[in-house]
Coordinates of C-alpha atoms in Angstrom, one line a residue:
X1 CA 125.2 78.2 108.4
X2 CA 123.6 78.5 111.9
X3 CA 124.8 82.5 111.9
X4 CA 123.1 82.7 107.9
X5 CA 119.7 80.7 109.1
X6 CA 119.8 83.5 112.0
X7 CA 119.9 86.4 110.0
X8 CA 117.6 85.1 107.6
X9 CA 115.3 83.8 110.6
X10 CA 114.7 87.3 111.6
X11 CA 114.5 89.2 108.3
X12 CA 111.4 87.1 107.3
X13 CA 110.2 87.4 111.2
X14 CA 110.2 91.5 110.6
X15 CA 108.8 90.5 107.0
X16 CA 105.7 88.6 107.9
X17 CA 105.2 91.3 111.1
X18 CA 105.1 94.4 108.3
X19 CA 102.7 92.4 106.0
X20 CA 100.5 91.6 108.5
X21 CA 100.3 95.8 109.8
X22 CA 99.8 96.9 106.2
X23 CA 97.8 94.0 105.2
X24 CA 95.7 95.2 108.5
X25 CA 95.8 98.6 107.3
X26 CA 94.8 98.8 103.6
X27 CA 92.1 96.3 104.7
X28 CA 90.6 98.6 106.8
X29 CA 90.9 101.2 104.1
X30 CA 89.3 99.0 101.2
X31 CA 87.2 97.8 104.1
X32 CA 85.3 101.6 104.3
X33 CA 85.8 102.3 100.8
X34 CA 83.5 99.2 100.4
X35 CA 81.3 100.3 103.0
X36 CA 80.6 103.7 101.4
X37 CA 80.1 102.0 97.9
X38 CA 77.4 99.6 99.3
X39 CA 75.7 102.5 101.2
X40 CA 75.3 103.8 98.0
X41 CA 74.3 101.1 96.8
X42 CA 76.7 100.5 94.1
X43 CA 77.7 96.8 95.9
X44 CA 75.4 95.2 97.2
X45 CA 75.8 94.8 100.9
X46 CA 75.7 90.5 100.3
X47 CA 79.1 90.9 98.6
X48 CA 80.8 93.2 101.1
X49 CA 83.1 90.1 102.7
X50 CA 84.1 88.5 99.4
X51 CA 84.9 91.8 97.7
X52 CA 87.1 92.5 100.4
X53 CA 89.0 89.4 100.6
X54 CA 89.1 89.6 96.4
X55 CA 91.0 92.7 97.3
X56 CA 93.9 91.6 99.2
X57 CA 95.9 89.9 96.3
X58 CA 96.0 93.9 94.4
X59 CA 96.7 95.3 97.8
X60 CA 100.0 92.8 97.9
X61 CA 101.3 93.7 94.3
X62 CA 102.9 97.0 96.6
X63 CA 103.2 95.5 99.7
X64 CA 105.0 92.6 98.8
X65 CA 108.1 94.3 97.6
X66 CA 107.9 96.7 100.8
X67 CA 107.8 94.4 103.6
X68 CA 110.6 92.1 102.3
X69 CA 112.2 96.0 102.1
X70 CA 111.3 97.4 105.3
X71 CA 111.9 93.7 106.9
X72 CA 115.5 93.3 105.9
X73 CA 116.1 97.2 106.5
X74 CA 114.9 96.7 109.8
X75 CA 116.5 93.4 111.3
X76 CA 119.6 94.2 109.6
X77 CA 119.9 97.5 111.1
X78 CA 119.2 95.8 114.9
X79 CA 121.6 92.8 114.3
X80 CA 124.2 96.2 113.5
X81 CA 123.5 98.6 116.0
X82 CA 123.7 95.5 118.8
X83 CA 127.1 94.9 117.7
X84 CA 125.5 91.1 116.4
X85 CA 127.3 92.1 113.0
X86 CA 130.5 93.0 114.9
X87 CA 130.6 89.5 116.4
X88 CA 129.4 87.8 113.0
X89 CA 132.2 89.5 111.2
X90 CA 134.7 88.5 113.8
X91 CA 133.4 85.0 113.4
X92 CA 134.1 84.3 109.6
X93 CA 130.5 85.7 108.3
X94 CA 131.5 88.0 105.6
X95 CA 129.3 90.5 104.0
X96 CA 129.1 88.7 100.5
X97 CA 127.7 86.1 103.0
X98 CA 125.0 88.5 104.6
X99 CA 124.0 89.9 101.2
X100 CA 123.8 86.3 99.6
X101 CA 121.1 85.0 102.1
X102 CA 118.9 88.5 101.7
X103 CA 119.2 88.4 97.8
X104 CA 118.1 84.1 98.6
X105 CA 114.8 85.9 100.1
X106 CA 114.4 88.8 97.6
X107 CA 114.3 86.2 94.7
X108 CA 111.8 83.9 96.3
X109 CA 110.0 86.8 97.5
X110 CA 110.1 87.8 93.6
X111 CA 108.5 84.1 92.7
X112 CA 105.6 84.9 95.2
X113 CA 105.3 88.2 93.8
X114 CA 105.2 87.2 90.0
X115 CA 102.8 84.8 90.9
X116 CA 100.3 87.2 92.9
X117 CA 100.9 89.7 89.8
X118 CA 100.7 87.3 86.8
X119 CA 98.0 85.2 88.1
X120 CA 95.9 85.8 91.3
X121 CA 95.4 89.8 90.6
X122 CA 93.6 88.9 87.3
X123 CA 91.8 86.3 88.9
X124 CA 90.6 88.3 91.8
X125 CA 89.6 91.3 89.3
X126 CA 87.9 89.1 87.0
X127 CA 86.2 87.6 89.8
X128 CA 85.0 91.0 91.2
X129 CA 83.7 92.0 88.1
X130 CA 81.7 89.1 87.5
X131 CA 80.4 89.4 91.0
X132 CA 79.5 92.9 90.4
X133 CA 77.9 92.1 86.8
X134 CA 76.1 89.2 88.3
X135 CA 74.9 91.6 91.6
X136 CA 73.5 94.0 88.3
X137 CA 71.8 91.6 85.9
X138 CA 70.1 89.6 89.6
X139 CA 67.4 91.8 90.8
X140 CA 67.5 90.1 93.8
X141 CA 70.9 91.9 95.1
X142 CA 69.6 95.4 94.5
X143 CA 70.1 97.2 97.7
X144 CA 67.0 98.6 98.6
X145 CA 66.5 98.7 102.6
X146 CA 63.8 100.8 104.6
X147 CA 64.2 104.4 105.1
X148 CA 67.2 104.7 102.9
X149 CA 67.2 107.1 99.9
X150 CA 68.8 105.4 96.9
X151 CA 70.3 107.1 93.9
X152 CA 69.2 105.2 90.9
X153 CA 70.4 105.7 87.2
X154 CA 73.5 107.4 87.7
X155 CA 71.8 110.3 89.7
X156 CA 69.4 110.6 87.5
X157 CA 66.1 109.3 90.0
X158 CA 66.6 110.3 93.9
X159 CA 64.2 107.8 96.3
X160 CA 63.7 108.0 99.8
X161 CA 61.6 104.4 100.4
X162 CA 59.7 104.5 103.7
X163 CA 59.0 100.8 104.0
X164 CA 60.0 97.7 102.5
X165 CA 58.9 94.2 103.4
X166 CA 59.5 90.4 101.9
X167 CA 55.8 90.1 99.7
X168 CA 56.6 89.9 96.7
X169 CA 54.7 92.1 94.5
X170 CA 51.5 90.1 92.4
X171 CA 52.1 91.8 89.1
X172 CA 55.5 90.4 88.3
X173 CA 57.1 86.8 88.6
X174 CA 58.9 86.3 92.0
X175 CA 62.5 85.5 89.5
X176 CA 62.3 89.2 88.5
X177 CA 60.7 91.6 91.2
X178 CA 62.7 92.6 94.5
X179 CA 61.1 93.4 97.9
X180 CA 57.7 94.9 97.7
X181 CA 58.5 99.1 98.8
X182 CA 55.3 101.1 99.9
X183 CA 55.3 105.1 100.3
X184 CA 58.1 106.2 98.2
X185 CA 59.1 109.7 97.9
X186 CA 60.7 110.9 94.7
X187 CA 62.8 113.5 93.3
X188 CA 64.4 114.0 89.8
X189 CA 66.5 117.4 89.3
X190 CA 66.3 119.2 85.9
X191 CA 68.6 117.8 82.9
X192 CA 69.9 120.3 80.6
X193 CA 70.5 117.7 78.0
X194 CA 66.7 116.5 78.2
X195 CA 65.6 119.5 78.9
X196 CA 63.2 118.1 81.5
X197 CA 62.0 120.1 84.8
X198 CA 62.3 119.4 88.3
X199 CA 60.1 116.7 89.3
X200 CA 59.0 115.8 92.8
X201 CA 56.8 112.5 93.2
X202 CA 54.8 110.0 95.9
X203 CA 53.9 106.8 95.2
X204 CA 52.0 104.5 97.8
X205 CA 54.1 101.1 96.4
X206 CA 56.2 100.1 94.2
X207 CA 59.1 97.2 92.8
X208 CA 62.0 96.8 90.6
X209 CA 61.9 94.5 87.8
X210 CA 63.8 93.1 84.7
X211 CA 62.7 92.6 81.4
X212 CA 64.3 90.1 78.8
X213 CA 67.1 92.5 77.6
X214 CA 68.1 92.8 81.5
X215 CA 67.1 96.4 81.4
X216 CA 66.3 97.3 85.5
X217 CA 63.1 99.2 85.7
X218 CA 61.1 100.6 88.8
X219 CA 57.6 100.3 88.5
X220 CA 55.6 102.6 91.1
X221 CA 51.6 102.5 91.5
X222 CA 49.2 104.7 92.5
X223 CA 51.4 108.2 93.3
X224 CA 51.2 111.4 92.3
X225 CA 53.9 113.5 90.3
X226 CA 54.5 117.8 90.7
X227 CA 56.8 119.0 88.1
X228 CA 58.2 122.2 87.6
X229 CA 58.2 125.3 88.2
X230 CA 57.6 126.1 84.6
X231 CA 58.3 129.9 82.8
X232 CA 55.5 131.6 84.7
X233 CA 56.7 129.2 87.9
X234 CA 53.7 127.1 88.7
X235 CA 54.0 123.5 89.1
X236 CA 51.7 120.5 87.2
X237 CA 50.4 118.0 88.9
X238 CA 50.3 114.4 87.5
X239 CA 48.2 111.2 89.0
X240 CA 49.2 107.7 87.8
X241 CA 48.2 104.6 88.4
X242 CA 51.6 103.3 87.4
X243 CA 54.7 104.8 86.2
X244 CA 57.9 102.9 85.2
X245 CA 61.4 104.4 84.6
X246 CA 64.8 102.4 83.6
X247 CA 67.4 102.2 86.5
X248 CA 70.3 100.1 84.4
X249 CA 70.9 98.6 81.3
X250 CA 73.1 96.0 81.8
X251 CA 72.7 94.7 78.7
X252 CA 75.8 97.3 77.6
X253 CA 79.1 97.5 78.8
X254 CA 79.2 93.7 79.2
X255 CA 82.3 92.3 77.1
X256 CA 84.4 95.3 78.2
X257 CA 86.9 94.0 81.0
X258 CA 88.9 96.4 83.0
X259 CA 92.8 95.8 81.8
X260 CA 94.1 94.4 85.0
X261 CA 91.1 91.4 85.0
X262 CA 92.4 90.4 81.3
X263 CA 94.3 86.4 82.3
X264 CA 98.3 87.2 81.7
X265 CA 97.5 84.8 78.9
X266 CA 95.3 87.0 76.7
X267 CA 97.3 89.7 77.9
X268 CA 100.6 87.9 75.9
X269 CA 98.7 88.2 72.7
X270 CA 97.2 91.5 72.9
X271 CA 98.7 94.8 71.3
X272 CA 98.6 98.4 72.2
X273 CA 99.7 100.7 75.2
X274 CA 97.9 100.1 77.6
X275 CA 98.0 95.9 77.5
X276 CA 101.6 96.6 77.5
X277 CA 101.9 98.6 79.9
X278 CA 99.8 96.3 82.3
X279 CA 102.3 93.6 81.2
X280 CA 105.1 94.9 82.2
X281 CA 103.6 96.4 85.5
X282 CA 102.9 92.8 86.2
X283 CA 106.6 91.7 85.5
X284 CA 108.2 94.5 87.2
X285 CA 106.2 95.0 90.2
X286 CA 108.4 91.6 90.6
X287 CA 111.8 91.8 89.4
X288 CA 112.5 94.7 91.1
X289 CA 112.4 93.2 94.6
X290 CA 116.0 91.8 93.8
X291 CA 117.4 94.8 92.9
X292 CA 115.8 96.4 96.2
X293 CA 117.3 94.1 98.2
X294 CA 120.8 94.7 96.6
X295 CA 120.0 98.4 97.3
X296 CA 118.8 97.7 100.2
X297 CA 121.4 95.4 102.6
X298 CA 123.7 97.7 102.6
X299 CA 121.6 100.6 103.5
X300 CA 120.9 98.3 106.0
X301 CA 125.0 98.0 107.3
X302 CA 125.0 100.4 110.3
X303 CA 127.7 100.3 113.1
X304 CA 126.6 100.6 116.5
X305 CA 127.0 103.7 117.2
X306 CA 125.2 105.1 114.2
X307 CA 121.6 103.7 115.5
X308 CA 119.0 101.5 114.0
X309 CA 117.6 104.4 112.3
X310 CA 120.5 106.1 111.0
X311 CA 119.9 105.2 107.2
X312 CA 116.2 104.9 107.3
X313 CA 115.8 107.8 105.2
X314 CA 117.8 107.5 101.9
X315 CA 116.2 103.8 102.0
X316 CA 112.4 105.0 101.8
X317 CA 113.6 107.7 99.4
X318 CA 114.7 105.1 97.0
X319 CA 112.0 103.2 97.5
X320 CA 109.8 105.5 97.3
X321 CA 111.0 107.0 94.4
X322 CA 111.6 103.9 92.7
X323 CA 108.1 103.1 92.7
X324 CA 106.2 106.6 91.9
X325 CA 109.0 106.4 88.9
X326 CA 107.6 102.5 87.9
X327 CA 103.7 103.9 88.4
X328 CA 104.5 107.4 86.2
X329 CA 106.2 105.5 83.8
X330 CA 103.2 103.1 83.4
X331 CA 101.0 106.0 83.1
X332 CA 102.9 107.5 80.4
X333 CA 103.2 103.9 78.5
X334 CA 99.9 103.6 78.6
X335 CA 99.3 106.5 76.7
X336 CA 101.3 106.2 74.3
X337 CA 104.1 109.0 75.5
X338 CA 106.9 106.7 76.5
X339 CA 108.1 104.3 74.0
X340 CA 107.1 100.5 74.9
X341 CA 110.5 99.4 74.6
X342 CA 112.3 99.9 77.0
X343 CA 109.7 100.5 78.9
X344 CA 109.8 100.4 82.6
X345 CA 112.5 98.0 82.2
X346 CA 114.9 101.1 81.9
X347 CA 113.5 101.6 85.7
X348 CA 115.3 98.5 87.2
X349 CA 118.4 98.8 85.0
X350 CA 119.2 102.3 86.2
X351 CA 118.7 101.9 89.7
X352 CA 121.1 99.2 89.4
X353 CA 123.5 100.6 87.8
X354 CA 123.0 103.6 89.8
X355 CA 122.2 102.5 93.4
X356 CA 122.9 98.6 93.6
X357 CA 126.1 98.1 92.3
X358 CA 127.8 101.6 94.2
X359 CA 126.5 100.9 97.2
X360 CA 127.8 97.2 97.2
X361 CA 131.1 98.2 95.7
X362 CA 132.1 99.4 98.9
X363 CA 132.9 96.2 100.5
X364 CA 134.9 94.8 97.7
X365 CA 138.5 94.2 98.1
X366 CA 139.0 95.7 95.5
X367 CA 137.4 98.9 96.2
X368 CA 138.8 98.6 100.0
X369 CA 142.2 98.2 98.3
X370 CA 141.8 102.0 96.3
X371 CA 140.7 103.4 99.5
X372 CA 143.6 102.3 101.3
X373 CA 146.0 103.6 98.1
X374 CA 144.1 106.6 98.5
X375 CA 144.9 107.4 101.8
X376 CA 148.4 106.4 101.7
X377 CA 148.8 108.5 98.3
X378 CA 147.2 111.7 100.9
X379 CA 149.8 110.6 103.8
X380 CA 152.4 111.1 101.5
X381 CA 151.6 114.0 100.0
X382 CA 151.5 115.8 104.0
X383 CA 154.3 114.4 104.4
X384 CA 155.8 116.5 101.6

């Protein structure tokens, strides 16, 4: 028991170390992908923190099943190439033992897993989304920041806004205007589908506001608009005292939820492709971590002389193929190509059948008992 708690002390030690890189890693990663969305001012730079802590639980449905991978791969491989095996072996720990107290930690790994995929991924995406929908339909969170040029409307309206200060603008209530912005420069390139011309504008102020529908419009005063060139290329020139253009209409688009923010509950009851195929993404993501660690243990078996590293390579090549396998096979699911039953359950029973149960044959007795047969069957055959 004291050798057991020592193995099992270190795996999770080399466990909790990877999670913490990756973790570090992919947060850095979501951290600029964030960064560049608010710049553009698709998230508003208020919600930059909480959309990145939202984050983690997703980033964990992969890294989960890795570190408890790459952390028995790891301190198993040490505790071999250290002769610490050798001396555990010698001592009565047998390697049903060894592989008993890594599959203990793959299946409560697994619990931790299912419950991040089943319950705090939807969660956290449903949470993001109503952030994001909330950041859309409240004025108030519109990124709008001096000298900055802002693409509103999907492209379709270019600003560069020279100033913008706290007053509030007179001509709309203060629940519905942002900022007050003065001298903004315009541009709005041709449209083949309107069929509308370059246009290049100044205004000397200007705000965004909602109406009731939660349509986003900017409302500019007292500019002047030159559009064109026309067919014999001259430009017109347009004075207004105020202008107004839609940004977003959030009014649309609201009831549609991305798949993976749909409550593992709703998901149960739904039908089609795609819900299954999030389903059993959600399950499988999961289950296979005890299969990897069958797979993976005796990967992990290396005698001293071999090195820590001497295996590392067919272990991330099953893993990594296990899991571009499991993310193709979703795809495919989802639209419809592969059937939904089995599904990607087929994944996890043929890398069993075809990785777990070989590679742990080998210690058997009675796979140790053919091999010695075998050799004394090609002794007496040189003899002869």
């Amino acid at each position: 028991m004291i050798l057991n708690r020592y193995i099992l002390k270190e795996t999770i030690k080399m466990q909790v170390i990877f999670y913490i890189i990756l973790n570090a890693i992919f947060l850095c990663q979501s951290f600029i992908q964030i960064l560049r969305s608010a710049s553009k001012g698709d998230i508003p730079a208020q919600l930059v923190t909480e959309m990145l802590m939202l984050s983690i639980p997703n980033m964990s449905i992969l890294m989960i099943p890795l570190t408890v991978y790459l952390g028995i791969l790891v301190a198993h491989a040490r505790l071999g190439a250290d002769s610490e095996f050798v001396v555990m072996k010698s001592l009565g720990v047998t390697p049903y033992s060894i592989l008993k107290g890594a599959f203990i930690l793959g299946v409560f790994t697994a619990v931790v897993a299912l419950f991040n995929s089943l319950y705090l991924v939807p969660k956290a995406q449903a949470k993001q989304e109503t952030l994001l929908q909330d950041a859309r339909e409240n004025s108030s969170y519109f990124a709008i920041n001096s000298g900055q040029i802002i693409r509103f409307g999907n492209n379709r309206l270019i600003a560069y806004i020279d100033d913008v200060n706290d007053e509030k603008s007179n001509k709309v209530s203060s629940k519905k205007d942002l900022r007050k912005m003065e001298n903004v420069y315009l541009f709005m390139p041709q449209t083949s589908r309107q069929k509308r011309p370059t246009t290049i504008g100044y205004a000397e102020k200007g705000y965004v506001t909602q109406d009731d529908d939660n349509i986003m419009w900017l409302v500019l005063e007292d500019g002047t608009f030159y559009i064109g060139p026309n067919e014999k290329n001259k430009y017109t020139k347009m004075d207004y005292d105020e202008y107004r253009t839609w940004l977003a209409d959030n009014s649309q688009d609201q009831n549609e939820i991305k798949i993976n923010a749909v409550p593992t509950s709703e998901l149960l009851t739904m039908s089609g492709p795609v819900a299954t195929a999030e389903l059993q993404w959600r399950l499988c993501v999961a289950l296979a971590i005890p299969i990897l660690t069958l797979i993976v243990v005796p990967l992990a078996n290396v005698r001293p002389r071999q090195g820590k590293f001497a295996k590392f390579l067919p272990a991330l090549m099953i893993y990594g193929s296990f899991f571009l396998l499991l993310v193709s096979l979703k795809h495919l699911i989802s639209k419809g190509i592969f059937p939904a039953f089995p599904g990607l359950y087929i994944l996890l029973f043929a890398y069993f059948v075809l990785f777990a149960v070989p590679l742990n044959m080998t210690e058997t007795k009675w796979y140790k008992k053919y091999q010695l047969q075998k050799i004394r069957k090609q002794s007496d055959n040189s003899k002869r």
